[in-house]
Amino acid sequence: MSDVDFSLWVYLSQTPLLWLSVTLLAFGMTDAFSRKLYRHPLVNPVLLAILVIAGLLRITGTPYRTYFEGAQFIHFLLGPATVALAFPLYEHRGTVRRALLPMMVALIAGSITAIISAVWIASLLGVPRSMLLSLAPKSVTAGVAMGITEQLGGDPALTAVLVILTGIMGAIIATPLLNALGVKDWRARGLAVGLAAHGIGTARAFQVHPIAGTFAGIAMGLNALLTAILVPLAASFIP
Amino acid sequence: MIIALALILMCQLAGEILARAMGLPIPGPVLGMAIMFALLMTRSRFEWLKRPAGDGALEQMGSGILASLSLLFVPAGVGIIQRLDILADHWVALGIALIASTVLAMVVTVFTFRLIAGKGDTP
């Protein structure tokens, strides 16, 4: 690099502008790619954008802290976006009210399954108890899951990793799995993906159908509450 | 538009305050969603809400944010990819547990819903 290039890079790498633009551009491209392939579930725009950006950070030797100074403006919108889930909920409130009972029972059954099965399978495969605690709340939105883990003496950073991995994986497998099961009801499909794969699953559901997105949003919100109650109970059974 | 954004942020703020003050295990933004929902249900009753919450700007702002919901997970995801080492020697076991548990949770949710609501397409 010449001195001019270098000083430009030093300047750009210190402003939030560069990595904010890179994040928008990377997602814009992967999202267009996903659209071009008719939203094929395996071409997940979130995962692709993450890989592209992580690659760029590695090539340029940029620490995550520097990246996040730019990306925080996007990250911040997660809160307002959660509030905005009230709009589709309001728009489809009739559909939601008519499905209230089956929805609640399905959420409770699904929430218990998500917690118990993860902990049980991992313990069978020899994962130590300290990690099992961090695994239990993996199906709920990261903020809540990390809070639960912290309260129980697990590792919140491990929980964050497991939560995001669960979300990406859930968003990818939901469509082929639910198709294979022959589920055509958008309400049930949305509930399943929102419950198992929180916000990333909800984002996927909105790509597929507005009713699915609405129910995914409800499932995500209520599962955060259910899991916060159930995981401390379940933890007392972990030997 | 500014009023719409302010209303959304104020709902989140109220949710955060409520969650913290009462020590609730629900995230502030989720409570904010409940508050926004209550606001939408009652807006026709309050004269001062009719203009800011009833002219469609709120819905426009909301659907604008939700349209790019996927994008919002990218910054956190980039951080996660760099911390995969935390899974240590257990990454295979944890990976299997995550996949199996996600599949089981979806299957149980879908079939419980179907059992009670009856089979069929969205009405």
Coordinates of C-alpha atoms in Angstrom, one line a residue, chain A:
Chain A
M1 CA 0.0 0.0 0.0
S2 CA 1.2 3.5 -0.7
D3 CA 1.2 6.1 2.0
V4 CA -1.9 7.7 0.6
D5 CA -3.8 4.4 0.5
F6 CA -2.7 3.6 4.0
S7 CA -3.7 6.9 5.5
L8 CA -7.1 6.6 3.8
W9 CA -7.5 3.1 5.2
V10 CA -6.5 4.3 8.7
Y11 CA -9.1 7.0 8.5
L12 CA -11.9 4.8 7.1
S13 CA -11.2 2.0 9.6
Q14 CA -11.8 4.4 12.4
T15 CA -15.2 5.7 11.4
P16 CA -18.4 3.7 11.8
L17 CA -19.2 4.6 8.2
L18 CA -17.1 1.9 6.6
W19 CA -18.4 -1.2 8.4
L20 CA -22.0 0.1 8.5
S21 CA -21.8 0.4 4.7
V22 CA -20.1 -3.0 4.3
T23 CA -22.8 -4.6 6.4
L24 CA -25.7 -3.1 4.4
L25 CA -23.9 -3.9 1.1
A26 CA -23.1 -7.5 2.0
F27 CA -26.7 -8.1 3.2
G28 CA -28.1 -6.3 0.1
M29 CA -26.2 -8.7 -2.1
T30 CA -26.9 -11.9 -0.2
D31 CA -30.6 -10.9 0.0
A32 CA -30.8 -10.3 -3.7
F33 CA -29.1 -13.7 -4.3
S34 CA -31.6 -15.4 -2.0
R35 CA -34.5 -13.6 -3.8
K36 CA -33.1 -14.7 -7.2
L37 CA -33.2 -18.3 -6.0
Y38 CA -36.9 -17.8 -4.9
R39 CA -35.9 -17.7 -1.2
H40 CA -34.5 -21.2 -1.2
P41 CA -34.2 -22.2 2.5
L42 CA -30.5 -23.4 2.0
V43 CA -29.5 -19.9 0.7
N44 CA -30.0 -18.1 4.0
P45 CA -29.2 -14.4 3.4
V46 CA -28.3 -13.9 7.1
L47 CA -25.8 -16.7 7.2
L48 CA -24.2 -15.7 3.9
A49 CA -23.8 -12.1 4.9
I50 CA -22.2 -13.2 8.2
L51 CA -19.7 -15.4 6.4
V52 CA -18.9 -12.6 3.8
I53 CA -18.3 -10.0 6.5
A54 CA -16.4 -12.4 8.9
G55 CA -14.1 -13.2 5.9
L56 CA -13.5 -9.5 5.2
L57 CA -12.7 -8.8 8.9
R58 CA -10.2 -11.7 8.9
I59 CA -8.6 -10.5 5.6
T60 CA -8.2 -6.9 6.8
G61 CA -7.3 -8.0 10.4
T62 CA -10.1 -5.9 11.8
P63 CA -11.2 -6.6 15.4
Y64 CA -14.9 -7.2 16.1
R65 CA -15.0 -4.2 18.4
T66 CA -14.1 -1.9 15.4
Y67 CA -16.6 -3.6 13.2
F68 CA -19.4 -3.3 15.8
E69 CA -18.8 0.5 16.1
G70 CA -20.3 0.7 12.6
A71 CA -22.7 -2.3 12.8
Q72 CA -24.2 -1.2 16.2
F73 CA -26.6 1.1 14.4
I74 CA -28.2 -1.9 12.7
H75 CA -28.0 -4.0 15.8
F76 CA -29.9 -1.3 17.7
L77 CA -32.9 -1.7 15.5
L78 CA -33.6 -5.2 16.9
G79 CA -35.5 -3.6 19.8
P80 CA -37.7 -1.3 17.7
A81 CA -38.3 -4.2 15.3
T82 CA -39.6 -6.3 18.1
V83 CA -42.0 -3.5 19.1
A84 CA -43.0 -3.4 15.4
L85 CA -44.2 -7.0 15.6
A86 CA -47.3 -5.5 17.2
F87 CA -48.4 -4.2 13.7
P88 CA -48.9 -7.6 12.0
L89 CA -50.3 -8.9 15.3
Y90 CA -52.9 -6.1 15.3
E91 CA -53.6 -6.6 11.6
H92 CA -54.3 -10.3 12.0
R93 CA -55.7 -10.1 15.5
G94 CA -58.9 -11.9 14.5
T95 CA -57.0 -14.9 13.2
V96 CA -54.9 -15.0 16.3
R97 CA -57.9 -14.8 18.7
R98 CA -59.6 -17.7 16.9
A99 CA -56.4 -19.8 17.4
L100 CA -55.7 -18.8 21.0
L101 CA -56.2 -22.1 22.7
P102 CA -54.4 -24.5 20.3
M103 CA -51.7 -21.8 20.1
M104 CA -51.1 -21.7 23.8
V105 CA -51.1 -25.5 24.3
A106 CA -48.7 -25.9 21.3
L107 CA -46.3 -23.3 22.6
I108 CA -46.1 -24.9 26.1
A109 CA -45.6 -28.4 24.6
G110 CA -43.0 -27.0 22.1
S111 CA -41.2 -25.0 24.7
I112 CA -40.8 -28.0 27.1
T113 CA -39.6 -30.1 24.2
A114 CA -37.0 -27.6 23.0
I115 CA -35.4 -27.4 26.5
I116 CA -35.6 -31.1 27.6
S117 CA -34.6 -32.6 24.3
A118 CA -31.5 -30.4 23.9
V119 CA -30.2 -31.0 27.4
W120 CA -31.0 -34.7 27.3
I121 CA -29.4 -35.4 23.9
A122 CA -26.3 -33.3 24.8
S123 CA -25.9 -35.1 28.1
L124 CA -26.2 -38.5 26.4
L125 CA -23.4 -37.4 24.1
G126 CA -21.1 -36.5 27.1
V127 CA -21.4 -32.7 27.2
P128 CA -20.5 -31.6 30.8
R129 CA -23.1 -30.1 33.1
S130 CA -21.7 -26.6 33.0
M131 CA -22.3 -26.5 29.3
L132 CA -25.8 -28.1 29.6
L133 CA -26.9 -25.1 31.6
S134 CA -25.8 -22.8 28.8
L135 CA -27.6 -24.9 26.2
A136 CA -31.0 -25.1 27.9
P137 CA -32.4 -21.7 26.8
K138 CA -31.0 -22.0 23.2
S139 CA -34.4 -21.5 21.5
V140 CA -35.1 -18.0 22.9
T141 CA -33.9 -14.6 21.8
A142 CA -30.3 -14.0 22.8
G143 CA -30.9 -11.3 25.5
V144 CA -33.3 -13.4 27.5
A145 CA -31.3 -16.6 27.0
M146 CA -28.1 -15.0 28.3
G147 CA -29.9 -13.6 31.3
I148 CA -31.3 -17.1 32.2
T149 CA -27.8 -18.7 31.8
E150 CA -26.2 -16.1 33.9
Q151 CA -28.7 -16.5 36.7
L152 CA -28.0 -20.3 36.8
G153 CA -24.3 -19.9 36.7
G154 CA -23.7 -21.0 33.1
D155 CA -21.6 -19.1 30.5
P156 CA -23.7 -16.4 28.7
A157 CA -21.1 -16.1 25.8
L158 CA -21.6 -19.8 25.1
T159 CA -25.4 -19.3 25.2
A160 CA -25.2 -16.5 22.7
V161 CA -23.2 -18.7 20.3
L162 CA -25.7 -21.6 20.7
V163 CA -28.7 -19.2 20.4
I164 CA -27.5 -17.7 17.1
L165 CA -26.5 -21.1 15.7
T166 CA -30.0 -22.4 16.6
G167 CA -31.7 -19.5 14.9
I168 CA -29.8 -19.8 11.7
M169 CA -30.2 -23.6 11.6
G170 CA -33.9 -23.4 12.4
A171 CA -34.5 -20.8 9.7
I172 CA -32.8 -23.2 7.2
I173 CA -34.5 -26.5 8.2
A174 CA -38.0 -25.1 8.9
T175 CA -39.2 -25.1 5.2
P176 CA -38.0 -28.5 4.1
L177 CA -39.0 -30.1 7.5
L178 CA -42.5 -28.7 7.5
N179 CA -43.0 -29.5 3.8
A180 CA -41.9 -33.1 4.5
L181 CA -44.5 -33.2 7.3
G182 CA -47.2 -32.0 5.0
V183 CA -48.0 -29.0 7.2
K184 CA -50.0 -26.4 5.1
D185 CA -51.4 -24.3 7.9
W186 CA -49.4 -21.0 8.0
R187 CA -50.3 -20.5 11.7
A188 CA -48.7 -23.8 12.7
R189 CA -45.7 -23.3 10.5
G190 CA -45.1 -19.8 11.9
L191 CA -45.5 -21.0 15.5
A192 CA -43.0 -23.8 15.1
V193 CA -40.3 -21.7 13.5
G194 CA -40.7 -18.7 15.9
L195 CA -40.7 -21.1 18.9
A196 CA -37.7 -23.1 17.9
A197 CA -35.6 -20.4 16.2
H198 CA -36.6 -17.0 17.8
G199 CA -36.0 -13.8 15.8
I200 CA -34.0 -15.3 12.9
G201 CA -36.8 -17.9 12.5
T202 CA -39.4 -15.1 12.6
A203 CA -37.5 -13.2 10.0
R204 CA -37.6 -16.3 7.8
A205 CA -41.3 -16.8 8.4
F206 CA -42.1 -13.2 7.3
Q207 CA -40.2 -13.9 4.0
V208 CA -42.5 -16.9 3.4
H209 CA -46.0 -15.6 4.5
P210 CA -47.4 -12.7 6.6
I211 CA -49.6 -15.0 8.7
A212 CA -46.6 -17.3 9.4
G213 CA -44.6 -14.2 10.4
T214 CA -47.3 -13.0 12.7
F215 CA -47.5 -16.3 14.5
A216 CA -43.8 -16.7 14.6
G217 CA -43.5 -13.3 16.4
I218 CA -46.1 -14.4 19.0
A219 CA -44.3 -17.7 19.5
M220 CA -40.9 -15.9 19.9
G221 CA -42.3 -13.5 22.5
L222 CA -44.2 -16.1 24.6
N223 CA -41.4 -18.7 24.4
A224 CA -39.1 -16.1 26.0
L225 CA -41.4 -15.9 28.9
L226 CA -42.1 -19.7 29.1
T227 CA -38.4 -20.6 28.9
A228 CA -37.5 -18.1 31.6
I229 CA -39.9 -19.9 33.9
L230 CA -39.1 -23.5 32.7
V231 CA -35.3 -23.6 32.5
P232 CA -34.6 -22.9 36.2
L233 CA -37.1 -25.7 37.0
A234 CA -35.5 -28.1 34.5
A235 CA -32.0 -27.1 35.8
S236 CA -32.8 -28.7 39.1
F237 CA -33.1 -32.0 37.4
I238 CA -29.7 -31.9 35.6
P239 CA -27.6 -34.2 37.7

